[in-house]
Amino acid sequence: MTVTPHTASKRDLRFVIIGAGMAGLLAGLKLQSSGTQSFTIYEKGATVGGTWRENRYPGLTCDVPAHAYTYSFEPNPDWSRFYAPGPEIQRYFETVVDRHKLRNRIRFNTEVTGCHWDGLRWRLTTAGGGEDVADVLIAATGVLHHPNIPAILGLECFAGETLHSARWNDDVVVDGRRLGVIGNGSTGVQIVVALAERARELVHFQRSPQWIMPVNDFAYSDEEREAFREDQARIDAIRFGEDYWSGIRRFNEAIIEPDSPAMKEIERIVLENLERNVADPALREQLRPDYKPACKRLVYSPSYYQAVQKPGVRVERDRIAQVERSGVRMEHGGIHPLDVLVLATGFQTDRFVRPIKIEGRNHATLDEAWRVRPTAYYAISIPDFPNFFMLNGPTAPVGNFSLIDIAEKQWAYIEQLLAPLRDGRATSVSARHDALAEYESRRIAKARTTVFGSGCTSWYLDAEGVPQTWPWTYDQFADAMLQPDMAAYDIR
Ligand code: NAP
């Protein structure tokens, strides 16, 4: 690290944050509370909320307990249910932004298209031809963002209405009609549960079945909300309490040690759920996965098996041959005539910050740095991309827990990387090449042994089939975020 004490003096840094979803807002709120004067959040959409703004499909819910899915500094006593519905989460973010008067820091409808490091600062361009500069760039662009439109033959020929789950259109009538839902990740399952009774007929197309973790969702009464309001300890008891955290730790143990007792317990629960709650043996076999639970992100649902046993609902396990004008034709013959086709087919999860063109030191581009796979040192920083930090970026923890908590821990880490910049000891910070290489070789070796790498396909896997996730425990992540190893950084 090169320190120049004779010139060191405090610097007012200018920050640009890309994205006004959960993580970008967090960065803005933190910068604001630290007294940072100069920062702007660029948001290509018309309002805040990110994934909660984009996803408006029927049944949208967050399967993390609502009281744990909030900023630690902004508890919300008013959640209507244990698992909050999506629109309520969207309102939460809108309310927090207004309470903190953050809205005027956000440039809405402004898509950042390029960021170029000129040797001293980042120079940004936007789709409308706007320009800006920043000392520090925070990418909070999310991962579940660009819809994956499946390459199914004839999809464009369908005469009915087709919509992706993340591009829901309220004008499309679903009540009393013949619906097809392709995909059974967390999204497809939530949609099927919500529409099973509203549709005249519903076909759930499953290329591969999912293990379903039964959960208990319930509404909070007015009295309970009043009690949350009067005594924050009740909220903390959920958010920081033993029930939630022991669950996360057990789940985590299962993911990183697929032969652990914790995994055996998950296997027992999901198997029992299937055996007990699906009456028809043929349907039960259709719904039985042939891979380990949690290999794909575990689907939490209180009522999926009940939904697919309702009259008019059908599970289709045959492969889709093609989509035709009137519906979906299966490989082994037969066609499902449909009015509406819902694509709950997930997202292109290798994109991260892209398609924004990021050009760092010595013309390094993100496309080139991520030619093999998207990565970052401890999910935060990339060599040759000075003062460029990511929230919920590649290799960060993902799973059935609150990503708000992950982003808060990451921000605490980034704050420490900013210290030499703020106090004038340095003008640029980025991870060293050798540090990233060492981190990645350890991470990849461990990631291959996690349940995510145990033999299924999922959005957790990169192009080479390696889980692109944090492969150690949640507590190890929390420890790693407590303090950066500054020797791993190129600080100039
Ligand atoms: P996903 O988990 O990636 O699932 C996509 C589904 O589409 C899979 O069932 C996949 O089948 C199927 N599919 C994709 N291409 C297909 C094709 N060509 N033909 C047939 N089927 C195809 O996507 P998601 O359900 O939108 O969920 C993504 C993530 O969003 C979740 O894992 C979770 O992290 C997040 N999410 C969270 C919540 C929550 O409550 N917290 C709710 C919704 C979503 P295969 O399995 O065979 O590939």
Coordinates of C-alpha atoms and ligand atoms in Angstrom, one line a residue:
M1 CA 0.0 0.0 0.0
T2 CA 1.4 3.4 -0.9
V3 CA 0.6 6.0 1.7
T4 CA 1.5 9.7 1.2
P5 CA 1.2 11.2 4.7
H6 CA 2.5 14.6 3.6
T7 CA -0.5 15.1 1.3
A8 CA -3.1 13.1 3.2
S9 CA -6.2 15.2 3.9
K10 CA -9.8 14.3 4.1
R11 CA -11.5 14.0 0.8
D12 CA -15.2 14.5 0.0
L13 CA -15.9 11.6 -2.3
R14 CA -18.6 11.6 -4.9
F15 CA -20.5 8.3 -5.1
V16 CA -22.7 6.9 -7.8
I17 CA -24.9 3.9 -6.9
I18 CA -26.4 1.9 -9.8
G19 CA -29.9 0.6 -8.9
A20 CA -32.5 1.7 -6.4
G21 CA -33.5 -1.8 -5.3
M22 CA -33.0 -3.1 -1.8
A23 CA -29.2 -3.0 -1.9
G24 CA -28.8 0.4 -3.7
L25 CA -31.2 2.0 -1.3
L26 CA -29.2 0.6 1.6
A27 CA -26.0 2.2 0.2
G28 CA -27.9 5.5 -0.2
L29 CA -29.3 5.4 3.3
K30 CA -25.9 4.5 4.7
L31 CA -24.1 7.3 2.8
Q32 CA -26.7 9.7 3.8
S33 CA -26.5 8.8 7.5
S34 CA -22.7 9.1 7.4
G35 CA -23.1 12.7 6.2
T36 CA -21.8 12.0 2.7
Q37 CA -22.8 15.1 0.7
S38 CA -22.3 13.9 -2.9
F39 CA -24.1 10.8 -4.1
T40 CA -26.6 9.9 -6.7
I41 CA -28.6 6.7 -7.2
Y42 CA -29.3 5.9 -10.9
E43 CA -32.4 3.8 -11.5
K44 CA -33.6 2.8 -14.9
G45 CA -37.1 2.2 -13.6
A46 CA -39.8 4.7 -12.6
T47 CA -39.6 3.9 -8.9
V48 CA -37.6 2.1 -6.2
G49 CA -37.9 -1.5 -5.1
G50 CA -35.9 -3.5 -7.7
T51 CA -37.1 -7.1 -7.8
W52 CA -40.2 -6.1 -5.7
R53 CA -41.1 -3.5 -8.3
E54 CA -40.5 -5.8 -11.2
N55 CA -42.3 -8.9 -9.9
R56 CA -46.0 -8.4 -9.5
Y57 CA -47.3 -11.9 -10.3
P58 CA -50.2 -13.3 -8.4
G59 CA -49.1 -15.0 -5.2
L60 CA -45.8 -13.1 -4.9
T61 CA -44.5 -13.6 -1.4
C62 CA -41.1 -13.4 0.3
D63 CA -40.4 -16.8 1.9
V64 CA -38.1 -15.2 4.5
P65 CA -40.0 -14.1 7.7
A66 CA -41.1 -10.5 7.1
H67 CA -39.5 -9.2 10.3
A68 CA -36.2 -10.6 9.1
Y69 CA -36.6 -9.2 5.7
T70 CA -36.2 -5.5 6.6
Y71 CA -33.3 -3.2 7.1
S72 CA -31.9 -3.7 10.7
F73 CA -32.4 0.0 11.3
E74 CA -35.9 0.1 9.9
P75 CA -38.0 -2.5 11.6
N76 CA -41.6 -2.6 10.5
P77 CA -44.3 -3.5 13.1
D78 CA -47.0 -3.4 10.5
W79 CA -46.3 -6.5 8.4
S80 CA -49.6 -8.2 7.7
R81 CA -48.3 -11.8 7.7
F82 CA -45.3 -13.9 8.8
Y83 CA -44.3 -14.2 5.1
A84 CA -45.1 -10.8 3.6
P85 CA -46.8 -10.5 0.2
G86 CA -44.7 -8.8 -2.5
P87 CA -46.8 -5.5 -2.8
E88 CA -46.4 -4.9 1.0
I89 CA -42.6 -5.3 0.7
Q90 CA -42.7 -2.8 -2.2
R91 CA -44.6 -0.4 0.0
Y92 CA -42.0 -0.9 2.8
F93 CA -39.2 0.3 0.5
E94 CA -41.3 3.2 -0.8
T95 CA -42.0 4.2 2.8
V96 CA -38.4 4.0 4.0
V97 CA -37.3 6.1 1.0
D98 CA -39.8 8.8 1.8
R99 CA -39.1 8.7 5.6
H100 CA -35.4 9.3 4.9
K101 CA -36.1 11.8 2.1
L102 CA -33.9 9.8 -0.2
R103 CA -36.1 10.1 -3.3
N104 CA -34.5 13.4 -4.5
R105 CA -31.2 11.6 -4.6
I106 CA -32.5 9.1 -7.2
R107 CA -32.4 9.7 -10.9
F108 CA -35.3 7.6 -12.1
N109 CA -35.9 6.4 -15.7
T110 CA -32.2 6.8 -16.2
E111 CA -30.3 3.8 -17.3
V112 CA -26.5 3.8 -16.9
T113 CA -25.0 2.3 -20.0
G114 CA -21.3 2.7 -19.6
C115 CA -18.7 3.4 -16.8
H116 CA -15.1 4.1 -17.7
W117 CA -12.2 4.6 -15.2
D118 CA -10.1 7.5 -16.5
G119 CA -7.2 6.9 -14.2
L120 CA -8.7 9.1 -11.4
R121 CA -12.4 8.8 -11.4
W122 CA -15.3 6.9 -13.0
R123 CA -17.0 8.6 -16.0
L124 CA -20.5 7.4 -16.6
T125 CA -22.8 7.7 -19.5
T126 CA -26.6 7.1 -19.5
A127 CA -29.0 5.9 -22.2
G128 CA -30.3 9.4 -22.7
G129 CA -26.8 10.8 -23.4
G130 CA -26.3 12.1 -19.8
E131 CA -22.9 12.1 -18.2
D132 CA -21.6 12.0 -14.6
V133 CA -18.4 11.4 -12.7
A134 CA -17.8 9.4 -9.5
D135 CA -14.9 8.6 -7.2
V136 CA -16.7 5.5 -6.1
L137 CA -19.1 3.3 -8.0
I138 CA -21.5 1.0 -6.2
A139 CA -23.1 -1.7 -8.3
A140 CA -26.4 -2.7 -6.7
T141 CA -27.9 -4.1 -9.9
G142 CA -29.3 -7.4 -8.5
V143 CA -29.0 -10.9 -10.0
L144 CA -32.6 -12.0 -10.7
H145 CA -33.2 -9.3 -13.2
H146 CA -33.1 -10.2 -16.8
P147 CA -35.9 -12.6 -17.6
N148 CA -35.0 -16.0 -19.1
I149 CA -37.2 -16.6 -22.1
P150 CA -36.9 -20.3 -22.8
A151 CA -35.9 -21.5 -26.2
I152 CA -39.1 -23.5 -26.8
L153 CA -40.0 -24.2 -30.4
G154 CA -42.9 -22.1 -31.6
L155 CA -43.3 -20.0 -28.5
E156 CA -44.0 -16.9 -30.6
C157 CA -46.7 -18.8 -32.5
F158 CA -49.1 -19.0 -29.5
A159 CA -52.3 -17.3 -30.2
G160 CA -53.2 -16.7 -26.6
E161 CA -51.4 -14.4 -24.2
T162 CA -47.8 -15.2 -23.1
L163 CA -46.2 -13.4 -20.1
H164 CA -43.0 -13.9 -18.1
S165 CA -43.5 -13.9 -14.3
A166 CA -41.4 -10.8 -13.9
R167 CA -43.3 -8.9 -16.6
W168 CA -46.8 -9.5 -15.3
N169 CA -49.6 -7.7 -17.1
D170 CA -52.7 -7.0 -15.1
D171 CA -54.7 -6.6 -18.3
V172 CA -54.3 -10.3 -19.0
V173 CA -57.4 -12.0 -17.6
V174 CA -56.6 -15.2 -15.8
D175 CA -59.9 -15.9 -14.0
G176 CA -62.0 -18.6 -15.6
R177 CA -59.5 -19.3 -18.3
R178 CA -57.2 -22.1 -19.3
L179 CA -53.7 -21.4 -18.0
G180 CA -50.4 -23.0 -18.5
V181 CA -47.4 -22.3 -16.1
I182 CA -44.0 -23.4 -17.3
G183 CA -41.4 -23.6 -14.5
N184 CA -41.6 -24.7 -10.9
G185 CA -39.0 -22.7 -9.0
S186 CA -40.2 -20.6 -6.1
T187 CA -42.0 -18.3 -8.6
G188 CA -43.9 -21.0 -10.6
V189 CA -45.0 -22.6 -7.4
Q190 CA -46.3 -19.4 -5.9
I191 CA -48.2 -18.6 -9.1
V192 CA -49.8 -22.0 -9.3
V193 CA -50.9 -21.8 -5.7
A194 CA -52.4 -18.4 -6.3
L195 CA -54.2 -19.3 -9.6
A196 CA -55.3 -22.8 -9.0
E197 CA -58.7 -21.8 -7.9
R198 CA -59.1 -18.8 -10.2
A199 CA -58.3 -20.6 -13.5
R200 CA -60.9 -22.8 -15.3
E201 CA -58.0 -25.3 -15.9
L202 CA -54.4 -25.0 -15.0
V203 CA -51.5 -27.1 -16.3
H204 CA -48.2 -26.9 -14.4
F205 CA -45.4 -27.9 -16.8
Q206 CA -42.5 -29.3 -14.8
R207 CA -39.3 -30.2 -16.6
S208 CA -38.0 -31.4 -13.2
P209 CA -40.0 -31.6 -10.0
Q210 CA -39.1 -29.7 -6.8
W211 CA -38.8 -30.7 -3.2
I212 CA -41.2 -28.6 -1.2
M213 CA -40.5 -27.5 2.3
P214 CA -43.8 -27.1 4.2
V215 CA -44.0 -23.8 6.1
N216 CA -46.5 -22.2 8.3
D217 CA -47.6 -18.8 7.1
F218 CA -50.1 -16.9 9.1
A219 CA -51.6 -13.4 9.4
Y220 CA -50.7 -11.1 12.3
S221 CA -53.7 -9.7 14.2
D222 CA -54.2 -6.0 14.9
E223 CA -53.3 -6.8 18.6
E224 CA -50.0 -8.4 17.5
R225 CA -49.1 -5.5 15.3
E226 CA -49.9 -3.1 18.2
A227 CA -47.6 -5.2 20.4
F228 CA -44.8 -5.0 17.8
R229 CA -45.3 -1.3 17.7
E230 CA -45.1 -0.9 21.5
D231 CA -42.2 -3.2 22.1
Q232 CA -39.5 -3.6 19.5
A233 CA -38.1 -6.5 21.5
R234 CA -40.9 -8.6 20.0
I235 CA -39.7 -7.8 16.5
D236 CA -36.1 -8.5 17.5
A237 CA -37.1 -11.8 18.9
I238 CA -38.1 -12.9 15.4
R239 CA -35.3 -11.3 13.5
F240 CA -32.5 -12.1 15.8
G241 CA -34.2 -14.9 17.7
E242 CA -33.0 -18.5 18.1
D243 CA -35.8 -19.9 15.9
Y244 CA -34.8 -18.0 12.8
W245 CA -31.1 -18.3 13.3
S246 CA -30.9 -21.9 14.3
G247 CA -33.0 -22.6 11.2
I248 CA -30.5 -20.7 9.0
R249 CA -27.5 -22.4 10.6
R250 CA -29.0 -25.9 10.2
F251 CA -30.0 -25.1 6.6
N252 CA -26.5 -23.8 6.0
E253 CA -24.9 -26.8 7.5
A254 CA -27.0 -29.0 5.1
I255 CA -25.9 -27.0 2.1
I256 CA -22.2 -27.1 2.8
E257 CA -22.2 -30.7 4.1
P258 CA -24.7 -32.6 2.0
D259 CA -24.2 -35.7 4.2
S260 CA -24.7 -33.9 7.5
P261 CA -27.5 -34.7 10.0
A262 CA -29.0 -31.3 9.1
M263 CA -29.4 -32.5 5.5
K264 CA -30.9 -35.8 6.7
E265 CA -33.5 -33.8 8.7
I266 CA -34.4 -31.7 5.6
E267 CA -34.7 -34.8 3.5
R268 CA -37.0 -36.3 6.1
I269 CA -39.2 -33.3 6.2
V270 CA -39.6 -32.8 2.5
L271 CA -40.1 -36.5 1.9
E272 CA -42.8 -36.7 4.6
N273 CA -44.4 -33.7 3.0
L274 CA -44.7 -35.4 -0.3
E275 CA -45.7 -38.8 1.1
R276 CA -48.3 -37.4 3.5
N277 CA -49.9 -34.7 1.4
V278 CA -50.1 -36.2 -2.1
A279 CA -52.8 -38.8 -2.1
D280 CA -52.6 -40.2 -5.6
P281 CA -49.5 -42.5 -6.0
A282 CA -49.1 -41.6 -9.7
L283 CA -49.1 -37.9 -9.0
R284 CA -46.8 -38.5 -6.0
E285 CA -44.3 -40.2 -8.4
Q286 CA -44.6 -37.3 -10.9
L287 CA -43.8 -34.9 -8.1
R288 CA -40.8 -36.8 -6.7
P289 CA -37.4 -35.2 -7.6
D290 CA -34.4 -37.4 -8.2
Y291 CA -31.9 -35.1 -6.7
K292 CA -31.1 -33.9 -3.2
P293 CA -33.3 -31.3 -1.5
A294 CA -31.8 -27.8 -1.6
C295 CA -29.7 -28.7 -4.7
K296 CA -32.0 -26.3 -6.5
R297 CA -33.2 -23.5 -4.2
L298 CA -35.6 -25.1 -1.8
V299 CA -39.2 -24.1 -2.5
Y300 CA -41.0 -23.1 0.6
S301 CA -44.8 -23.5 0.3
P302 CA -47.6 -24.1 2.8
S303 CA -50.0 -25.3 0.1
Y304 CA -48.4 -26.3 -3.2
Y305 CA -49.4 -30.0 -3.0
Q306 CA -52.9 -29.0 -2.0
A307 CA -53.1 -26.7 -5.0
V308 CA -52.1 -29.3 -7.6
Q309 CA -54.7 -31.7 -6.3
K310 CA -57.6 -29.3 -6.9
P311 CA -60.1 -30.1 -9.6
G312 CA -59.0 -28.6 -12.9
V313 CA -55.3 -28.5 -12.0
R314 CA -52.8 -30.9 -13.7
V315 CA -49.1 -31.5 -13.4
E316 CA -47.4 -32.3 -16.7
R317 CA -44.0 -34.0 -16.6
D318 CA -43.6 -34.9 -20.2
R319 CA -41.2 -32.7 -22.1
I320 CA -42.6 -29.8 -24.2
A321 CA -42.2 -30.6 -27.9
Q322 CA -43.4 -27.2 -29.1
V323 CA -45.8 -24.4 -28.6
E324 CA -48.6 -24.1 -31.2
R325 CA -51.2 -21.5 -31.9
S326 CA -53.7 -23.3 -29.6
G327 CA -51.5 -24.5 -26.8
V328 CA -48.5 -26.6 -25.7
R329 CA -47.8 -29.9 -27.5
M330 CA -45.9 -32.6 -25.5
E331 CA -43.2 -34.9 -26.8
H332 CA -45.2 -38.0 -26.3
G333 CA -48.2 -36.6 -28.1
G334 CA -51.2 -34.6 -27.0
I335 CA -51.7 -30.9 -26.7
H336 CA -52.9 -28.8 -23.8
P337 CA -55.2 -26.1 -25.3
L338 CA -54.5 -22.8 -23.4
D339 CA -55.6 -19.2 -23.3
V340 CA -52.7 -17.9 -21.2
L341 CA -49.1 -19.2 -21.0
V342 CA -47.1 -18.0 -18.0
L343 CA -43.3 -18.4 -18.3
A344 CA -42.0 -18.8 -14.7
T345 CA -38.7 -19.7 -16.2
G346 CA -36.4 -17.7 -14.1
F347 CA -33.6 -15.2 -15.0
Q348 CA -30.3 -15.0 -16.8
T349 CA -28.2 -15.1 -13.7
D350 CA -24.8 -14.6 -15.2
R351 CA -25.4 -11.0 -16.1
F352 CA -25.0 -9.2 -12.8
V353 CA -24.0 -5.6 -13.7
R354 CA -24.1 -6.2 -17.4
P355 CA -25.2 -5.1 -20.0
I356 CA -23.6 -2.0 -18.6
K357 CA -20.2 -1.6 -20.2
I358 CA -17.7 -1.3 -17.4
E359 CA -14.1 -0.4 -18.4
G360 CA -11.5 -0.3 -15.6
R361 CA -7.8 0.4 -15.4
N362 CA -5.8 -0.3 -18.6
H363 CA -9.0 -0.9 -20.6
A364 CA -9.9 -4.0 -18.6
T365 CA -13.5 -4.8 -19.3
L366 CA -16.0 -6.7 -17.2
D367 CA -16.8 -8.9 -20.1
E368 CA -13.2 -10.0 -20.3
A369 CA -12.7 -10.3 -16.5
W370 CA -15.8 -12.5 -16.4
R371 CA -15.1 -14.5 -19.6
V372 CA -15.0 -17.7 -17.6
R373 CA -17.4 -16.8 -14.8
P374 CA -18.6 -13.7 -13.0
T375 CA -16.6 -13.3 -9.8
A376 CA -15.3 -10.8 -7.3
Y377 CA -13.0 -11.0 -4.3
Y378 CA -15.3 -11.8 -1.4
A379 CA -18.1 -10.9 -3.8
I380 CA -17.1 -7.2 -3.4
S381 CA -14.2 -6.1 -5.6
I382 CA -12.6 -7.0 -8.9
P383 CA -8.9 -6.4 -9.8
D384 CA -8.3 -3.5 -12.2
F385 CA -11.7 -2.0 -11.3
P386 CA -10.7 0.6 -8.8
N387 CA -13.3 2.0 -6.4
F388 CA -15.9 -0.3 -7.8
F389 CA -17.8 -2.3 -5.3
M390 CA -20.7 -4.7 -5.5
L391 CA -23.6 -5.5 -3.3
N392 CA -25.1 -9.0 -3.7
G393 CA -22.6 -9.6 -6.5
P394 CA -21.2 -12.9 -7.8
T395 CA -20.1 -15.4 -5.2
A396 CA -22.2 -13.8 -2.4
P397 CA -24.3 -16.0 -0.3
V398 CA -27.7 -17.0 -1.7
G399 CA -30.3 -19.3 -0.2
N400 CA -33.3 -19.2 1.9
F401 CA -32.4 -16.3 4.0
S402 CA -32.6 -12.5 4.0
L403 CA -30.4 -10.9 1.3
I404 CA -30.9 -7.6 3.1
D405 CA -28.8 -8.9 5.9
I406 CA -26.1 -10.0 3.5
A407 CA -26.1 -6.5 1.9
E408 CA -25.8 -4.8 5.3
K409 CA -22.8 -6.9 6.2
Q410 CA -21.2 -6.2 2.8
W411 CA -21.8 -2.5 3.2
A412 CA -20.0 -2.6 6.6
Y413 CA -17.0 -4.2 4.8
I414 CA -17.1 -1.7 1.9
E415 CA -17.1 1.2 4.4
Q416 CA -13.7 0.0 5.6
L417 CA -12.3 -0.1 2.1
L418 CA -13.5 3.5 1.7
A419 CA -11.5 4.7 4.7
P420 CA -8.1 5.2 2.9
L421 CA -10.0 7.1 0.1
R422 CA -11.9 9.2 2.5
D423 CA -9.0 10.2 4.6
G424 CA -6.8 11.0 1.6
R425 CA -4.2 8.3 2.0
A426 CA -5.1 6.8 -1.3
T427 CA -7.1 7.4 -4.5
S428 CA -7.9 3.9 -5.5
V429 CA -8.7 0.5 -4.0
S430 CA -9.3 -2.7 -5.7
A431 CA -8.7 -6.4 -5.0
R432 CA -5.3 -7.8 -6.1
H433 CA -5.2 -10.4 -8.8
D434 CA -3.4 -12.9 -6.6
A435 CA -5.9 -12.4 -3.8
L436 CA -8.9 -13.0 -6.2
A437 CA -7.1 -16.1 -7.7
E438 CA -6.5 -17.6 -4.3
Y439 CA -10.1 -16.8 -3.1
E440 CA -11.6 -18.3 -6.2
S441 CA -9.5 -21.5 -6.1
R442 CA -10.5 -22.1 -2.5
R443 CA -14.1 -21.1 -3.2
I444 CA -14.6 -23.2 -6.3
A445 CA -13.1 -26.3 -4.7
K446 CA -15.5 -26.0 -1.8
A447 CA -18.5 -25.0 -3.9
R448 CA -18.2 -28.2 -5.9
T449 CA -18.8 -30.2 -2.7
T450 CA -21.9 -28.2 -1.6
V451 CA -25.4 -29.6 -2.2
F452 CA -25.7 -27.0 -5.1
G453 CA -23.1 -29.0 -6.9
S454 CA -24.5 -32.4 -6.1
G455 CA -26.1 -33.1 -9.5
C456 CA -29.0 -31.0 -10.5
T457 CA -29.4 -27.9 -12.8
S458 CA -30.2 -24.6 -11.2
W459 CA -29.5 -20.9 -11.5
Y460 CA -26.9 -21.2 -8.8
L461 CA -24.5 -22.9 -11.3
D462 CA -22.2 -21.0 -13.6
A463 CA -21.5 -21.9 -17.3
E464 CA -19.0 -24.6 -16.1
G465 CA -21.5 -26.1 -13.7
V466 CA -19.8 -24.7 -10.6
P467 CA -22.0 -23.1 -7.9
Q468 CA -21.4 -19.3 -8.2
T469 CA -22.2 -18.9 -4.5
W470 CA -20.5 -18.5 -1.1
P471 CA -19.7 -22.1 -0.2
W472 CA -18.9 -21.7 3.5
T473 CA -21.1 -21.1 6.5
Y474 CA -23.2 -18.0 7.1
D475 CA -21.1 -17.3 10.2
Q476 CA -17.9 -17.5 8.2
F477 CA -19.4 -15.0 5.8
A478 CA -20.3 -12.7 8.7
D479 CA -16.8 -13.0 10.1
A480 CA -15.3 -12.3 6.7
M481 CA -17.3 -9.1 6.4
L482 CA -16.2 -7.8 9.8
Q483 CA -12.9 -6.6 8.5
P484 CA -11.2 -6.7 5.1
D485 CA -7.7 -8.0 4.8
M486 CA -6.2 -4.8 3.4
A487 CA -3.1 -6.7 2.2
A488 CA -5.4 -8.4 -0.4
Y489 CA -6.1 -5.0 -1.9
D490 CA -4.1 -2.9 -4.4
I491 CA -4.3 0.5 -2.7
R492 CA -2.7 3.4 -4.5
Ligands
NAP1 P1 -35.9 -20.7 -11.2 O1 -35.7 -21.1 -9.9 O2 -34.6 -20.5 -12.0 O3 -36.8 -21.7 -11.9 C1 -37.0 -21.7 -13.3 C2 -38.0 -22.8 -13.7 O4 -38.2 -22.8 -15.1 C3 -37.4 -24.2 -13.4 O5 -38.4 -25.0 -13.0 C4 -36.9 -24.7 -14.8 O6 -36.8 -26.0 -14.9 C5 -37.9 -24.0 -15.7 N1 -37.4 -23.9 -17.0 C6 -36.5 -23.0 -17.5 N2 -36.3 -23.1 -18.8 C7 -37.2 -24.1 -19.2 C8 -37.5 -24.7 -20.5 N3 -36.9 -24.3 -21.6 N4 -38.5 -25.6 -20.5 C9 -39.1 -26.0 -19.4 N5 -38.9 -25.5 -18.2 C10 -37.9 -24.6 -18.1 O7 -36.7 -19.3 -11.4 P2 -37.7 -18.6 -10.3 O8 -38.7 -19.6 -9.9 O9 -38.2 -17.4 -11.0 O10 -36.9 -18.3 -9.1 C11 -35.6 -17.7 -9.2 C12 -35.2 -17.2 -7.8 O11 -36.0 -16.1 -7.4 C13 -35.5 -18.2 -6.7 O12 -34.6 -19.3 -6.7 C14 -35.3 -17.3 -5.5 O13 -34.0 -17.0 -5.2 C15 -36.0 -16.0 -6.0 N6 -37.4 -16.1 -5.6 C16 -37.6 -15.9 -4.3 C17 -38.9 -15.9 -3.8 C18 -39.0 -15.8 -2.3 O14 -40.1 -16.1 -1.8 N7 -38.1 -15.4 -1.6 C19 -39.9 -16.1 -4.6 C20 -39.7 -16.2 -6.0 C21 -38.4 -16.2 -6.5 P3 -35.5 -26.9 -14.5 O15 -35.6 -26.9 -13.0 O16 -35.8 -28.2 -15.1 O17 -34.3 -26.2 -15.1

